[in-house]
Short mmCIF file of C-alpha atoms in Angstrom, two decimals:
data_model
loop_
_atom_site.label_atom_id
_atom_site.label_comp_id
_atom_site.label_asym_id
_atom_site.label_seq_id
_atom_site.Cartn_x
_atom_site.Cartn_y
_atom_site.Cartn_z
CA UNK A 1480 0.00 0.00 0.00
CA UNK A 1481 1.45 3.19 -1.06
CA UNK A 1482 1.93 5.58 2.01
CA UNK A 1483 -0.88 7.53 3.27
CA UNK A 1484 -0.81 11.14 1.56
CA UNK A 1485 -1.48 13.53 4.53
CA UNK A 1486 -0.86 13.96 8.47
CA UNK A 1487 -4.26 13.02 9.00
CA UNK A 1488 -4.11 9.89 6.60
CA UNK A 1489 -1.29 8.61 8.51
CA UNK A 1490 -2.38 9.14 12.16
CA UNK A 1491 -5.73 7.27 10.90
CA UNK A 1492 -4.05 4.48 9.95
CA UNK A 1493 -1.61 4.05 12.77
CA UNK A 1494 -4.55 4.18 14.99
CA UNK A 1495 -6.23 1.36 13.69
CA UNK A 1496 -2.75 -0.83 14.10
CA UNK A 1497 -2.74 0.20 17.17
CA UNK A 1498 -6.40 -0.80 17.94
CA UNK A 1499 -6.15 -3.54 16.03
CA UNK A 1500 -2.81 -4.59 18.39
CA UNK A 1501 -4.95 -4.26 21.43
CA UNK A 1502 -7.53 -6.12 20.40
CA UNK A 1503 -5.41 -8.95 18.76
CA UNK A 1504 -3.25 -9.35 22.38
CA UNK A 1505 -6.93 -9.53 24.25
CA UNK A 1506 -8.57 -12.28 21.99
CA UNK A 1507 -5.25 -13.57 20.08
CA UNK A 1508 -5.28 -13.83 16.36
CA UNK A 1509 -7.51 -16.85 15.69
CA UNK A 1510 -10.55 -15.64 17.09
CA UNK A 1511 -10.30 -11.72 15.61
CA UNK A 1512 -12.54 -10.74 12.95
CA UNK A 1513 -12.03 -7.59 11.35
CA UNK A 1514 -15.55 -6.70 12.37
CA UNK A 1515 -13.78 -6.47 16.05
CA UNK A 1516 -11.68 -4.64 14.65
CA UNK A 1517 -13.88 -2.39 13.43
CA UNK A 1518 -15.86 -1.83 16.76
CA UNK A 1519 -12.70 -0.98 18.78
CA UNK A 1520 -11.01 1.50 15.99
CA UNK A 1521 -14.73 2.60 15.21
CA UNK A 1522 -13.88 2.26 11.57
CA UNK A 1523 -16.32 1.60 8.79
CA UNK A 1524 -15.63 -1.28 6.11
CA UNK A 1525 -14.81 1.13 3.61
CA UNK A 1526 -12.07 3.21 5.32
CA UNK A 1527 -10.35 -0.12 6.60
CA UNK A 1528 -9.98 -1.38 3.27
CA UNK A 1529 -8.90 2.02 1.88
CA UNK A 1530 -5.66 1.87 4.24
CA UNK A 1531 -5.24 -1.79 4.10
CA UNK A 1532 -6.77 -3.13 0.59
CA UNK A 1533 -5.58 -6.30 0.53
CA UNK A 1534 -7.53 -7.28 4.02
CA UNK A 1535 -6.75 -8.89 7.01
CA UNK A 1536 -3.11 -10.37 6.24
CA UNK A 1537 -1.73 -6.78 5.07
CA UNK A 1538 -3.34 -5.64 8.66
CA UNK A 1539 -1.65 -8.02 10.55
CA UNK A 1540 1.62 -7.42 8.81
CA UNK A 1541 0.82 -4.11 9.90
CA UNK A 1542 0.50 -5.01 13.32
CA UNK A 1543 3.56 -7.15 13.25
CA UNK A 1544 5.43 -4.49 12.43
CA UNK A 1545 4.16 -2.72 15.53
CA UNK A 1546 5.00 -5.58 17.78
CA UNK A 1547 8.88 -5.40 17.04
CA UNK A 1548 8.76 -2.03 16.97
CA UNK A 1549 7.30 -2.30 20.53
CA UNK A 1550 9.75 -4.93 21.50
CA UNK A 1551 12.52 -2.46 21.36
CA UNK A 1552 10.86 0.37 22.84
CA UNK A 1553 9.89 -1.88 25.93
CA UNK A 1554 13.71 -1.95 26.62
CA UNK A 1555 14.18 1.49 26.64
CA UNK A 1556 15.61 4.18 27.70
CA UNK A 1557 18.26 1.06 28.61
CA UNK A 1558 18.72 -0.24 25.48
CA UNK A 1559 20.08 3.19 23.81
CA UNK A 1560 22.40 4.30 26.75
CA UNK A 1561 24.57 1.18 27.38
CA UNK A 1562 27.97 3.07 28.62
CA UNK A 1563 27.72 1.63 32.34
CA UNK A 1564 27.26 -1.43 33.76
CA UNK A 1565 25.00 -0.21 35.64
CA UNK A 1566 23.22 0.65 32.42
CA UNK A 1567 23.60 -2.90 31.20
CA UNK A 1568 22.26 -4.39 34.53
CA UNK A 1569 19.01 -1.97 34.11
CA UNK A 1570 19.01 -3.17 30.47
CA UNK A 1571 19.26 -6.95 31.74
CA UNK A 1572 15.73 -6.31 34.43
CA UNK A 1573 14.18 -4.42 31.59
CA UNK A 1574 14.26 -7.77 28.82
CA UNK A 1575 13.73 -9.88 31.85
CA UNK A 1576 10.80 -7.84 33.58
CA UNK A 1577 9.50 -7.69 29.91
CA UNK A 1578 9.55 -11.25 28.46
CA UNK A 1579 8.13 -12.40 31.95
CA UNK A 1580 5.04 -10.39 31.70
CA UNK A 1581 4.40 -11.50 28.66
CA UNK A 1582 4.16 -14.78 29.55
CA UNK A 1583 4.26 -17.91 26.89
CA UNK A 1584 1.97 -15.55 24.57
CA UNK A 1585 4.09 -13.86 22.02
CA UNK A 1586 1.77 -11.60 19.86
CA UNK A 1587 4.76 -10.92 17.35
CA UNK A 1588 5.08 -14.82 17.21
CA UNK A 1589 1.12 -15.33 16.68
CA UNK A 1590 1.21 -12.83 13.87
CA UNK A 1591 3.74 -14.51 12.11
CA UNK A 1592 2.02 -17.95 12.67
CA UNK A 1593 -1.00 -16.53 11.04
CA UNK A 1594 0.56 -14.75 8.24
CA UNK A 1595 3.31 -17.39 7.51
CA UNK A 1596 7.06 -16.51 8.63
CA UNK A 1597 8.05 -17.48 5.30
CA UNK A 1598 6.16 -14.20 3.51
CA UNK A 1599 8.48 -11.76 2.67
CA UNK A 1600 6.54 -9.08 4.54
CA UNK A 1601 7.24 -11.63 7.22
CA UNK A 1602 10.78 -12.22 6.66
CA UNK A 1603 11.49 -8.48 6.56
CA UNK A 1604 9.58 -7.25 10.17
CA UNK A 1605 12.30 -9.91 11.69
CA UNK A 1606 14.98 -9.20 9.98
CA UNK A 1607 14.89 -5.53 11.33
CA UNK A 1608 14.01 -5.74 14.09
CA UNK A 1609 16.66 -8.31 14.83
CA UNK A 1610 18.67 -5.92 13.24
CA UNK A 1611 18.34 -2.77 14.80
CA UNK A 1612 18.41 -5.10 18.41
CA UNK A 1613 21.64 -6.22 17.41
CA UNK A 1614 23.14 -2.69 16.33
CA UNK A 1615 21.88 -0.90 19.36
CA UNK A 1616 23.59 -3.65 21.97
CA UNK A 1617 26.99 -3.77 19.66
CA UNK A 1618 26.22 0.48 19.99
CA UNK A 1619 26.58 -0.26 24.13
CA UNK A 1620 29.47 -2.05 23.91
CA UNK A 1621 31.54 0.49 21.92
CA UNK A 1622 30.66 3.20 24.47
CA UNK A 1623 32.08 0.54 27.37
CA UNK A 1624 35.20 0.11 24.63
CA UNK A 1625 35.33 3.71 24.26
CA UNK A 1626 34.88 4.52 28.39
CA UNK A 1627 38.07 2.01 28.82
CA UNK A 1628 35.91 -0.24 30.23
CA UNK A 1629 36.52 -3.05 28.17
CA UNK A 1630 38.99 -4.30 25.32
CA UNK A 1631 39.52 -2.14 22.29
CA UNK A 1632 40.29 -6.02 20.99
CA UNK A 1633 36.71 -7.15 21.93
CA UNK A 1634 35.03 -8.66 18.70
CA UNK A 1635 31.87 -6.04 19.28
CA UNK A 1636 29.46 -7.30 16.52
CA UNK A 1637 30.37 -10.93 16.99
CA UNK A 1638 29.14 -10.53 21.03
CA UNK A 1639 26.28 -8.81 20.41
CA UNK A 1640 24.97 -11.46 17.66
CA UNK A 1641 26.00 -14.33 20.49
CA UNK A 1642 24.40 -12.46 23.10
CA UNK A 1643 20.64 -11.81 21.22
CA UNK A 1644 20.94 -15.23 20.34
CA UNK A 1645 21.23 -16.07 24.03
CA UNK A 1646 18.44 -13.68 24.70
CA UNK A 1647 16.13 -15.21 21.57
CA UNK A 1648 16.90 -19.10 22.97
CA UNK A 1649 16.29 -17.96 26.22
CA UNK A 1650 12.58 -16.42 25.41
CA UNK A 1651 11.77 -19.57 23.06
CA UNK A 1652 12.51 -21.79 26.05
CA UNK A 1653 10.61 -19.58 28.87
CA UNK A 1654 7.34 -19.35 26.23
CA UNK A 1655 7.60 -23.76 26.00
CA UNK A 1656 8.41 -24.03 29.92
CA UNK A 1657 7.25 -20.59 31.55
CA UNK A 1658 10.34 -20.60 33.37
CA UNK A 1659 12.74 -17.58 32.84
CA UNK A 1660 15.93 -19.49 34.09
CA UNK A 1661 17.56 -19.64 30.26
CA UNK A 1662 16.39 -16.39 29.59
CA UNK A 1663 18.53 -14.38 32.57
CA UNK A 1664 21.30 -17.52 32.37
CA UNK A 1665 21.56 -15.96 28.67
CA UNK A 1666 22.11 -12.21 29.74
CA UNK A 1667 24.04 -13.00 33.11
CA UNK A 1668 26.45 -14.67 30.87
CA UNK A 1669 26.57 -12.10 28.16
CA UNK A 1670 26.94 -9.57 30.42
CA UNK A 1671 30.11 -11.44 32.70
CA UNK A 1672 31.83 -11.76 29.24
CA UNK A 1673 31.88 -8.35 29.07
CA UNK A 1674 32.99 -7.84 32.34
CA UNK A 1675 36.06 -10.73 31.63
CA UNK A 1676 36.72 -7.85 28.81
CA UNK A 1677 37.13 -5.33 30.75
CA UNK A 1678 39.15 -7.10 33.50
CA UNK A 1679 41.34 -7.69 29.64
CA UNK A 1680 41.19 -4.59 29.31
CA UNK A 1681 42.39 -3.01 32.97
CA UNK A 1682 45.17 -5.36 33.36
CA UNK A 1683 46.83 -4.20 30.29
CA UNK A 1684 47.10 -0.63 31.99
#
């Protein structure tokens, strides 16, 4: 859908995603309609289909798209000022505090379950939002690098792709079990590494 041509065009639409989000993480994706939808956003037939023409799977694309964008917000303002470790340990309760109130029900996951991961809409929501994830923790660890707090040798975008894979295990295991245990094991670890860096780092001094 080509983007919405005014101010007001563009609010309208991004408050029926986020309607439509609300209403999708209250009944889950299998038993919305778009008539629900349409109750909650108090949108008519017409003007859904005008922003989203190809129906219900280009709204919960939408929506998806939402989700991740909402997964990184949750972790902020930690995630985008990672130059402490006591930054990094507020970052750590923030993914923790977050994935634990969610619970085993992942609405990004339920989207993509509905819509098929293997759409190229799909594909592409993940793929950034994995992205920007990994940027913004490699982003912390060159402000630690650049406080002297650990190694100028520390392989920055090779951690932070081991440590949101930790973090990504660690959630797919709490949503199967309920149990958070891999989840923190996957940060606590992350996060000593970095510390083992920066002990590197001091006893070069």
């Amino acid at each position: 859908m080509p983007d919405a041509p005014t101010a007001k065009g563009r609010a309208t639409r991004a408050r029926i995603v986020a309607g439509a989000a609300e209403v999708l993480r209250e009944q889950g994706v299998a038993f919305t309609t778009l008539d629900d939808i349409r109750s909650r956003t108090g949108t008519s037939k017409s003007q859904l289909f005008h922003y989203f023409p190809d129906g219900k799977d280009e709204l919960l694309l939408a929506v998806a798209r939402f989700e991740a964008d909402r997964v990184l917000e949750d972790q902020q303002p930690h995630l985008g000022r990672l130059d402490s470790w006591e930054s990094w340990h507020e970052w750590r309760n923030a993914v923790v505090e977050r994935y634990e109130r969610q619970g085993d029900h992942c609405p990004l996951g339920a989207l993509f379950l509905q819509v098929g991961r293997s759409r190229p809409g799909a594909r592409a929501i993940v793929t950034e939002l994995m992205r920007q994830w990994q940027q913004q923790l490699a982003r912390g660890m060159r402000a630690l690098q650049a406080n002297g707090l650990v190694s100028p040798a520390l392989d920055v975008d090779r951690t932070a792709a081991a440590l949101l894979a930790g973090i990504q295990g660690g959630v797919t295991i709490m949503m199967s079990t309920g149990d958070s245990t891999h989840l923190t094991s996957a940060l606590d670890t992350g996060i000593e590494h970095l510390r083992a860096a920066a002990a590197t780092a001091t006893s070069r001094h």
